[in-house]
């Protein structure tokens, strides 16, 4: 759809702040080009003649941002979820993740895999994402093309791995940096809404020489970065062995400008921050924590201190971490975020006190993280506030109704805990209808 101004009609629900839902029953949200003009109970006179997509009775919510996912791992989603937690590297990675990623050296395989991934993603509530591809430049460029063709707003990473991988999935340092430069030259200006993102898989997979080279490319091309930080205790110990000169894991990224000092950076998981690491993160205003509750609980049986990050003013968004989780469903990620925050509160903060203050996340707070929290990586986005980028998802929750006349607040809560791609009616990204 190329209409420059239009409106959606329905029950409009968003979270301009984390504290509560704002709900507009039977109202209109107006889009001009790619931007929200406002929400109106009745269309003002100047908008009376514009096209209206009538979704009366349905829920209209902002698009969501999945700021940590592995597009190349979608093929084995749901597998390996019950592997031995104490030997995660030798089981899940070696049996599933790395062998699967090696297949993307074959462009025919990548074509099939990424077409499946992007088609399925269209039916979800996700409109924006930060995603990992593989070390293979041609396949990474193919993924970017498919995301652009389907209308998504995305940052995509060609992985860098010049150590500690398997045969057929490891570059030399020179090859890694050369291919990364070529990729940046090919894609930085190619698409309007799909952009490259420097992506060392994590510190154990990249030598110091590789990280130094990536640091130079960050400054030359001005692109953001993404990686993994403090996901597991075994990983943290491994980083200490590889870089004994640092005091804590986050320093290994900060010394190469990948912790939100020079450019925007997403660090996934951040489950075990030391006091020193937490203090540094709170100073890095261009840092986003990608909270991945399902994979954190699957891989390590733990929850991250998200309330602490929020209270410290650190940007937080949500990630599915597919295939560390088993679904692209952001509603599931929101509900898992609430559960994980209760687990963290009960085990780390409550400490047996039956009267302890409840600091776990509410439904509106978790919804905010999925929408405005993660979408803020793109600027003013993730809500229907005037001037926001226009991303909207239309939800038909009728199949979830019971025999009571539920309020709209109850309906959105039930969608959070039970909704999935079957309830997506339509999706708009940057003011363009891309699905439905």
Short mmCIF file of C-alpha atoms in Angstrom, two decimals:
data_model
loop_
_atom_site.label_atom_id
_atom_site.label_comp_id
_atom_site.label_asym_id
_atom_site.label_seq_id
_atom_site.Cartn_x
_atom_site.Cartn_y
_atom_site.Cartn_z
CA UNK A 1 0.00 0.00 0.00
CA UNK A 2 1.43 3.39 -1.08
CA UNK A 3 -1.26 5.64 0.39
CA UNK A 4 0.53 8.58 2.00
CA UNK A 5 -2.14 9.22 4.66
CA UNK A 6 -4.67 6.80 6.15
CA UNK A 7 -6.23 5.69 9.42
CA UNK A 8 -6.80 2.44 11.26
CA UNK A 9 -10.02 2.06 13.25
CA UNK A 10 -10.37 -0.28 16.22
CA UNK A 11 -9.50 -0.62 19.90
CA UNK A 12 -6.11 1.11 20.13
CA UNK A 13 -3.80 -0.02 22.93
CA UNK A 14 -0.23 1.07 23.70
CA UNK A 15 2.16 1.90 26.56
CA UNK A 16 3.71 5.37 26.21
CA UNK A 17 5.13 4.73 29.69
CA UNK A 18 5.74 1.39 31.40
CA UNK A 19 3.28 2.06 34.21
CA UNK A 20 -0.02 1.39 32.45
CA UNK A 21 -1.79 0.69 29.20
CA UNK A 22 -3.46 3.57 27.39
CA UNK A 23 -6.64 2.27 25.76
CA UNK A 24 -8.79 4.05 23.19
CA UNK A 25 -12.03 2.20 22.48
CA UNK A 26 -13.43 2.38 18.94
CA UNK A 27 -10.95 5.05 17.88
CA UNK A 28 -8.75 6.02 14.95
CA UNK A 29 -4.96 6.21 14.69
CA UNK A 30 -3.81 8.30 11.73
CA UNK A 31 -0.62 7.74 9.75
CA UNK A 32 0.99 10.24 7.36
CA UNK A 33 3.82 8.76 5.30
CA UNK A 34 5.63 6.73 7.98
CA UNK A 35 4.65 8.70 11.08
CA UNK A 36 1.84 8.71 13.63
CA UNK A 37 -0.26 11.90 13.46
CA UNK A 38 -2.38 11.06 16.50
CA UNK A 39 -5.23 9.07 18.03
CA UNK A 40 -8.78 10.40 17.66
CA UNK A 41 -12.17 9.28 18.93
CA UNK A 42 -13.66 10.79 15.75
CA UNK A 43 -11.68 11.78 12.68
CA UNK A 44 -11.05 15.55 12.55
CA UNK A 45 -12.48 17.43 9.61
CA UNK A 46 -9.18 17.57 7.73
CA UNK A 47 -8.98 13.75 7.77
CA UNK A 48 -12.60 12.96 6.89
CA UNK A 49 -11.74 11.93 3.31
CA UNK A 50 -8.67 9.77 4.00
CA UNK A 51 -8.75 5.98 3.52
CA UNK A 52 -9.77 4.06 6.65
CA UNK A 53 -8.92 0.44 7.38
CA UNK A 54 -11.84 -0.60 9.54
CA UNK A 55 -10.86 -3.17 12.18
CA UNK A 56 -13.76 -2.44 14.51
CA UNK A 57 -13.83 -4.80 17.48
CA UNK A 58 -10.22 -5.83 17.02
CA UNK A 59 -7.15 -4.76 18.99
CA UNK A 60 -4.59 -2.45 17.36
CA UNK A 61 -1.22 -2.50 19.09
CA UNK A 62 2.23 -1.11 18.21
CA UNK A 63 4.64 -3.34 16.32
CA UNK A 64 7.19 -5.11 18.50
CA UNK A 65 10.98 -5.25 18.37
CA UNK A 66 12.81 -8.57 18.69
CA UNK A 67 16.27 -7.19 19.38
CA UNK A 68 18.08 -10.52 19.68
CA UNK A 69 17.47 -13.47 17.38
CA UNK A 70 19.49 -15.90 15.23
CA UNK A 71 17.78 -16.09 11.85
CA UNK A 72 20.09 -18.91 10.79
CA UNK A 73 18.96 -21.11 13.70
CA UNK A 74 15.25 -21.02 12.92
CA UNK A 75 15.38 -24.42 11.22
CA UNK A 76 16.05 -26.33 14.45
CA UNK A 77 13.76 -24.35 16.75
CA UNK A 78 12.32 -26.52 19.51
CA UNK A 79 15.21 -28.98 19.43
CA UNK A 80 17.82 -29.46 22.15
CA UNK A 81 15.83 -27.64 24.82
CA UNK A 82 16.44 -30.39 27.39
CA UNK A 83 20.18 -30.89 26.93
CA UNK A 84 22.52 -31.04 29.90
CA UNK A 85 22.92 -27.51 31.26
CA UNK A 86 26.40 -28.20 32.60
CA UNK A 87 27.83 -29.03 29.19
CA UNK A 88 25.95 -26.52 27.04
CA UNK A 89 28.86 -25.81 24.71
CA UNK A 90 29.55 -29.48 23.99
CA UNK A 91 25.91 -30.37 23.44
CA UNK A 92 23.58 -27.67 22.10
CA UNK A 93 26.20 -25.72 20.15
CA UNK A 94 28.03 -28.74 18.79
CA UNK A 95 24.94 -30.81 17.98
CA UNK A 96 22.64 -28.11 16.64
CA UNK A 97 23.80 -24.50 16.36
CA UNK A 98 27.18 -24.71 14.66
CA UNK A 99 26.37 -27.60 12.27
CA UNK A 100 23.19 -25.78 11.20
CA UNK A 101 25.02 -22.51 10.58
CA UNK A 102 27.64 -24.29 8.49
CA UNK A 103 24.89 -25.13 5.93
CA UNK A 104 24.62 -21.44 4.99
CA UNK A 105 27.75 -21.69 2.91
CA UNK A 106 25.29 -23.14 0.38
CA UNK A 107 23.16 -20.30 -1.05
CA UNK A 108 20.44 -22.72 -2.14
CA UNK A 109 20.08 -23.85 1.46
CA UNK A 110 20.12 -20.24 2.65
CA UNK A 111 17.39 -19.35 0.14
CA UNK A 112 15.05 -22.01 1.50
CA UNK A 113 15.87 -21.35 5.16
CA UNK A 114 15.59 -17.57 5.05
CA UNK A 115 12.42 -17.64 2.93
CA UNK A 116 10.79 -19.84 5.58
CA UNK A 117 12.07 -17.61 8.38
CA UNK A 118 10.91 -14.31 6.86
CA UNK A 119 7.53 -15.69 5.77
CA UNK A 120 6.81 -17.00 9.26
CA UNK A 121 8.02 -13.73 10.80
CA UNK A 122 5.45 -11.78 8.78
CA UNK A 123 2.61 -13.39 10.72
CA UNK A 124 4.04 -12.43 14.11
CA UNK A 125 3.80 -9.10 15.94
CA UNK A 126 7.47 -8.34 15.17
CA UNK A 127 8.07 -5.31 12.97
CA UNK A 128 11.69 -4.51 13.91
CA UNK A 129 14.59 -6.75 14.79
CA UNK A 130 18.30 -7.16 15.40
CA UNK A 131 19.31 -10.53 14.00
CA UNK A 132 22.40 -12.69 13.65
CA UNK A 133 23.05 -14.37 10.30
CA UNK A 134 26.25 -16.46 9.90
CA UNK A 135 29.86 -15.85 8.87
CA UNK A 136 28.85 -16.25 5.22
CA UNK A 137 28.63 -12.88 3.46
CA UNK A 138 26.51 -13.94 0.42
CA UNK A 139 23.91 -15.63 2.64
CA UNK A 140 23.85 -12.64 4.99
CA UNK A 141 23.19 -10.31 2.08
CA UNK A 142 20.43 -12.66 0.92
CA UNK A 143 18.76 -12.44 4.35
CA UNK A 144 18.91 -8.64 4.21
CA UNK A 145 17.30 -8.66 0.78
CA UNK A 146 14.45 -10.89 1.94
CA UNK A 147 13.77 -8.77 5.02
CA UNK A 148 13.74 -5.62 2.87
CA UNK A 149 11.46 -7.19 0.26
CA UNK A 150 8.95 -8.12 2.95
CA UNK A 151 8.98 -4.65 4.46
CA UNK A 152 10.75 -5.20 7.79
CA UNK A 153 12.94 -2.70 9.62
CA UNK A 154 16.02 -4.64 10.69
CA UNK A 155 19.66 -4.62 11.63
CA UNK A 156 21.43 -7.74 10.38
CA UNK A 157 24.81 -9.07 11.43
CA UNK A 158 27.36 -11.02 9.44
CA UNK A 159 29.04 -13.01 12.20
CA UNK A 160 32.77 -12.86 12.89
CA UNK A 161 34.44 -16.06 14.11
CA UNK A 162 38.19 -16.53 13.74
CA UNK A 163 38.71 -18.97 16.64
CA UNK A 164 36.97 -21.66 18.70
CA UNK A 165 34.55 -22.95 16.10
CA UNK A 166 34.12 -26.12 14.04
CA UNK A 167 35.62 -27.05 10.70
CA UNK A 168 33.88 -25.20 7.90
CA UNK A 169 32.59 -22.45 10.20
CA UNK A 170 35.72 -20.50 11.05
CA UNK A 171 37.43 -17.69 9.16
CA UNK A 172 40.98 -16.49 9.26
CA UNK A 173 41.30 -13.05 10.80
CA UNK A 174 42.16 -11.54 7.43
CA UNK A 175 39.22 -13.24 5.73
CA UNK A 176 36.81 -12.19 8.46
CA UNK A 177 37.73 -8.52 8.25
CA UNK A 178 37.92 -8.49 4.45
CA UNK A 179 34.49 -10.07 4.06
CA UNK A 180 33.03 -7.76 6.69
CA UNK A 181 34.33 -4.71 4.85
CA UNK A 182 32.91 -5.94 1.54
CA UNK A 183 29.57 -6.63 3.21
CA UNK A 184 29.44 -3.13 4.71
CA UNK A 185 30.31 -1.55 1.38
CA UNK A 186 27.57 -3.60 -0.31
CA UNK A 187 24.77 -2.98 2.17
CA UNK A 188 25.19 0.24 4.19
CA UNK A 189 23.18 2.29 1.70
CA UNK A 190 21.38 -0.45 -0.23
CA UNK A 191 18.09 -0.56 1.68
CA UNK A 192 16.06 2.13 3.39
CA UNK A 193 15.11 0.14 6.49
CA UNK A 194 17.46 -2.88 6.56
CA UNK A 195 20.98 -2.06 7.71
CA UNK A 196 24.20 -3.90 8.69
CA UNK A 197 25.34 -4.34 12.28
CA UNK A 198 28.85 -5.37 13.35
CA UNK A 199 28.46 -8.79 15.01
CA UNK A 200 31.29 -10.64 16.70
CA UNK A 201 29.54 -13.78 17.90
CA UNK A 202 31.09 -13.26 21.31
CA UNK A 203 34.53 -12.80 22.81
CA UNK A 204 35.54 -16.51 22.73
CA UNK A 205 34.94 -16.63 18.96
CA UNK A 206 37.04 -13.55 18.06
CA UNK A 207 40.73 -12.89 18.53
CA UNK A 208 42.03 -9.53 19.71
CA UNK A 209 43.21 -8.81 16.17
CA UNK A 210 39.72 -9.46 14.83
CA UNK A 211 38.13 -7.21 17.47
CA UNK A 212 40.62 -4.44 16.72
CA UNK A 213 39.79 -4.68 13.03
CA UNK A 214 36.06 -4.56 13.75
CA UNK A 215 36.58 -1.52 15.97
CA UNK A 216 38.18 0.29 13.04
CA UNK A 217 35.26 -0.65 10.79
CA UNK A 218 32.76 0.60 13.37
CA UNK A 219 34.32 4.06 13.24
CA UNK A 220 34.82 4.07 9.48
CA UNK A 221 31.24 3.09 8.64
CA UNK A 222 29.42 4.36 11.75
CA UNK A 223 27.37 1.19 12.19
CA UNK A 224 25.97 -0.22 15.45
CA UNK A 225 27.11 -3.46 17.08
CA UNK A 226 25.63 -6.53 18.76
CA UNK A 227 26.92 -9.56 20.65
CA UNK A 228 26.42 -11.67 23.79
CA UNK A 229 27.44 -10.64 27.31
CA UNK A 230 27.57 -12.58 30.57
CA UNK A 231 25.11 -15.23 29.44
CA UNK A 232 26.51 -18.16 31.42
CA UNK A 233 28.99 -18.74 34.23
CA UNK A 234 31.07 -21.10 32.09
CA UNK A 235 31.25 -18.46 29.36
CA UNK A 236 32.37 -15.80 31.86
CA UNK A 237 35.17 -18.07 33.11
CA UNK A 238 36.24 -18.80 29.54
CA UNK A 239 36.50 -15.07 28.80
CA UNK A 240 38.64 -14.59 31.91
CA UNK A 241 41.01 -17.28 30.66
CA UNK A 242 41.20 -15.78 27.18
CA UNK A 243 41.65 -12.19 28.43
CA UNK A 244 43.22 -12.32 31.89
CA UNK A 245 44.01 -8.60 31.76
CA UNK A 246 40.34 -7.57 32.18
CA UNK A 247 38.45 -7.30 35.46
CA UNK A 248 35.03 -8.27 34.13
CA UNK A 249 33.46 -9.49 30.89
CA UNK A 250 31.99 -6.17 29.72
CA UNK A 251 35.45 -4.63 29.55
CA UNK A 252 36.28 -6.98 26.69
CA UNK A 253 33.65 -5.20 24.56
CA UNK A 254 34.13 -1.71 25.96
CA UNK A 255 37.80 -1.62 25.00
CA UNK A 256 36.71 -2.06 21.38
CA UNK A 257 33.81 0.46 21.54
CA UNK A 258 31.15 -2.25 21.53
CA UNK A 259 29.39 -1.44 24.80
CA UNK A 260 27.54 1.69 23.80
CA UNK A 261 30.33 4.26 24.10
CA UNK A 262 30.86 5.26 20.45
CA UNK A 263 27.87 3.75 18.64
CA UNK A 264 24.61 2.07 19.62
CA UNK A 265 25.16 -1.47 20.86
CA UNK A 266 22.91 -4.39 21.79
CA UNK A 267 24.25 -6.92 24.27
CA UNK A 268 22.13 -10.02 24.74
CA UNK A 269 21.35 -11.79 28.03
CA UNK A 270 23.47 -9.89 30.62
CA UNK A 271 22.44 -12.39 33.29
CA UNK A 272 25.41 -12.15 35.66
CA UNK A 273 26.66 -8.54 35.87
CA UNK A 274 29.31 -7.93 38.50
CA UNK A 275 28.97 -4.64 40.43
CA UNK A 276 31.76 -3.18 38.29
CA UNK A 277 30.16 -4.34 35.07
CA UNK A 278 26.77 -3.01 36.13
CA UNK A 279 28.28 0.38 36.95
CA UNK A 280 29.95 0.59 33.53
CA UNK A 281 26.77 -0.46 31.73
CA UNK A 282 24.79 2.24 33.53
CA UNK A 283 27.20 4.85 32.14
CA UNK A 284 26.87 3.70 28.53
CA UNK A 285 23.85 5.60 27.21
CA UNK A 286 23.99 3.97 23.76
CA UNK A 287 23.72 0.46 25.21
CA UNK A 288 20.61 -1.72 24.98
CA UNK A 289 20.23 -4.94 26.98
CA UNK A 290 18.38 -7.62 25.01
CA UNK A 291 16.49 -9.59 27.64
CA UNK A 292 15.87 -13.17 26.44
CA UNK A 293 13.88 -14.79 29.24
CA UNK A 294 13.05 -18.14 27.66
CA UNK A 295 16.57 -18.94 26.52
CA UNK A 296 18.04 -17.73 29.82
CA UNK A 297 15.81 -20.18 31.67
CA UNK A 298 16.38 -22.96 29.13
CA UNK A 299 20.16 -22.67 28.98
CA UNK A 300 21.03 -21.79 32.56
CA UNK A 301 17.85 -22.05 34.63
CA UNK A 302 18.21 -18.42 35.69
CA UNK A 303 16.66 -14.98 35.22
CA UNK A 304 18.38 -11.67 34.55
CA UNK A 305 18.11 -8.63 36.90
CA UNK A 306 15.90 -6.60 34.57
CA UNK A 307 14.36 -4.39 37.26
CA UNK A 308 17.86 -3.34 38.31
CA UNK A 309 18.73 -2.39 34.75
CA UNK A 310 15.55 -0.36 34.36
CA UNK A 311 16.03 1.41 37.69
CA UNK A 312 19.57 2.34 36.59
CA UNK A 313 18.26 3.94 33.40
CA UNK A 314 19.70 1.28 31.10
CA UNK A 315 17.78 0.69 27.86
CA UNK A 316 16.11 -2.74 27.84
CA UNK A 317 14.28 -4.53 25.03
CA UNK A 318 13.19 -8.12 24.53
CA UNK A 319 14.62 -10.87 22.35
CA UNK A 320 13.34 -14.29 21.41
CA UNK A 321 16.90 -15.56 20.89
CA UNK A 322 15.53 -18.10 18.44
CA UNK A 323 16.63 -20.93 18.54
CA UNK A 324 17.78 -20.57 22.14
CA UNK A 325 14.03 -20.30 22.61
CA UNK A 326 11.48 -22.30 20.67
CA UNK A 327 9.36 -19.52 19.16
CA UNK A 328 9.32 -16.15 17.39
CA UNK A 329 6.14 -15.27 19.31
CA UNK A 330 6.74 -11.99 21.12
CA UNK A 331 3.60 -12.47 23.23
CA UNK A 332 5.29 -15.58 24.64
CA UNK A 333 8.43 -13.53 25.23
CA UNK A 334 6.42 -10.91 27.14
CA UNK A 335 4.76 -13.53 29.35
CA UNK A 336 8.12 -15.25 29.93
CA UNK A 337 9.55 -11.87 30.94
CA UNK A 338 6.93 -11.56 33.66
CA UNK A 339 7.56 -15.10 34.90
CA UNK A 340 11.35 -14.62 34.84
CA UNK A 341 11.07 -11.40 36.85
CA UNK A 342 9.06 -13.24 39.51
CA UNK A 343 11.68 -15.98 39.63
CA UNK A 344 14.44 -13.39 40.05
CA UNK A 345 12.48 -11.53 42.73
CA UNK A 346 11.68 -14.66 44.71
CA UNK A 347 15.16 -16.19 44.54
CA UNK A 348 17.38 -13.10 44.65
CA UNK A 349 15.44 -10.31 46.33
CA UNK A 350 12.65 -11.68 48.48
CA UNK A 351 14.99 -13.90 50.49
CA UNK A 352 12.21 -15.59 52.43
CA UNK A 353 10.53 -12.37 53.53
CA UNK A 354 6.74 -12.92 53.25
CA UNK A 355 6.18 -9.15 53.28
CA UNK A 356 8.90 -8.19 50.79
CA UNK A 357 8.07 -5.44 48.31
CA UNK A 358 7.03 -6.93 44.99
CA UNK A 359 9.51 -5.71 42.38
CA UNK A 360 8.70 -8.10 39.55
CA UNK A 361 7.43 -6.69 36.27
CA UNK A 362 3.79 -5.95 35.56
CA UNK A 363 2.04 -6.83 32.29
CA UNK A 364 2.22 -3.23 31.08
CA UNK A 365 5.94 -3.00 31.88
CA UNK A 366 6.76 -6.17 29.99
CA UNK A 367 4.57 -5.04 27.06
CA UNK A 368 6.46 -1.73 27.08
CA UNK A 369 9.79 -3.55 26.81
CA UNK A 370 8.54 -5.46 23.75
CA UNK A 371 7.30 -2.28 22.07
CA UNK A 372 8.73 1.10 23.02
CA UNK A 373 11.64 -0.33 25.03
CA UNK A 374 13.17 -2.27 22.15
CA UNK A 375 11.87 -0.05 19.35
CA UNK A 376 13.68 2.94 20.90
CA UNK A 377 16.81 1.53 19.27
CA UNK A 378 15.34 3.04 16.07
CA UNK A 379 14.46 6.37 17.70
CA UNK A 380 10.87 7.40 18.43
CA UNK A 381 9.00 4.15 17.81
CA UNK A 382 7.00 1.46 19.57
CA UNK A 383 3.91 3.48 20.52
CA UNK A 384 1.16 5.55 18.89
CA UNK A 385 2.40 8.84 20.32
CA UNK A 386 2.43 11.71 17.86
CA UNK A 387 5.64 11.68 15.81
CA UNK A 388 6.40 7.99 16.34
CA UNK A 389 7.28 5.75 13.44
CA UNK A 390 4.07 4.06 12.36
CA UNK A 391 4.23 0.34 13.12
CA UNK A 392 0.94 -1.37 13.95
CA UNK A 393 -0.36 -4.91 14.36
CA UNK A 394 -4.05 -5.79 14.26
CA UNK A 395 -5.07 -8.64 16.57
CA UNK A 396 -8.30 -10.63 16.39
CA UNK A 397 -8.68 -12.01 19.90
CA UNK A 398 -12.23 -13.33 19.36
CA UNK A 399 -11.05 -16.97 19.52
CA UNK A 400 -9.83 -16.27 23.07
CA UNK A 401 -13.09 -14.83 24.39
CA UNK A 402 -15.09 -16.50 27.14
CA UNK A 403 -18.72 -15.91 28.16
CA UNK A 404 -18.03 -12.78 30.19
CA UNK A 405 -17.96 -9.22 28.92
CA UNK A 406 -14.25 -8.67 29.48
CA UNK A 407 -12.74 -5.20 29.58
CA UNK A 408 -10.19 -4.19 26.94
CA UNK A 409 -7.56 -4.24 29.69
CA UNK A 410 -8.42 -7.88 30.39
CA UNK A 411 -8.47 -8.70 26.69
CA UNK A 412 -4.95 -7.40 26.08
CA UNK A 413 -3.72 -9.24 29.17
CA UNK A 414 -5.15 -12.49 27.88
CA UNK A 415 -3.58 -11.89 24.45
CA UNK A 416 -0.20 -11.42 26.14
CA UNK A 417 -0.49 -14.82 27.80
CA UNK A 418 -2.27 -16.72 25.03
CA UNK A 419 -1.83 -14.87 21.74
CA UNK A 420 0.24 -16.08 18.78
CA UNK A 421 0.53 -15.68 15.00
CA UNK A 422 -2.95 -17.16 14.48
CA UNK A 423 -4.44 -13.96 15.88
CA UNK A 424 -2.54 -11.54 13.59
CA UNK A 425 -4.93 -9.97 11.07
CA UNK A 426 -2.72 -7.28 9.56
CA UNK A 427 0.65 -5.63 10.03
CA UNK A 428 1.97 -2.17 9.08
CA UNK A 429 5.65 -1.17 9.17
CA UNK A 430 6.84 2.39 8.56
CA UNK A 431 3.37 3.25 7.31
CA UNK A 432 3.21 0.41 4.78
CA UNK A 433 0.88 -2.56 4.98
CA UNK A 434 3.08 -5.65 4.76
CA UNK A 435 0.69 -8.39 5.85
CA UNK A 436 -3.02 -9.08 5.85
#
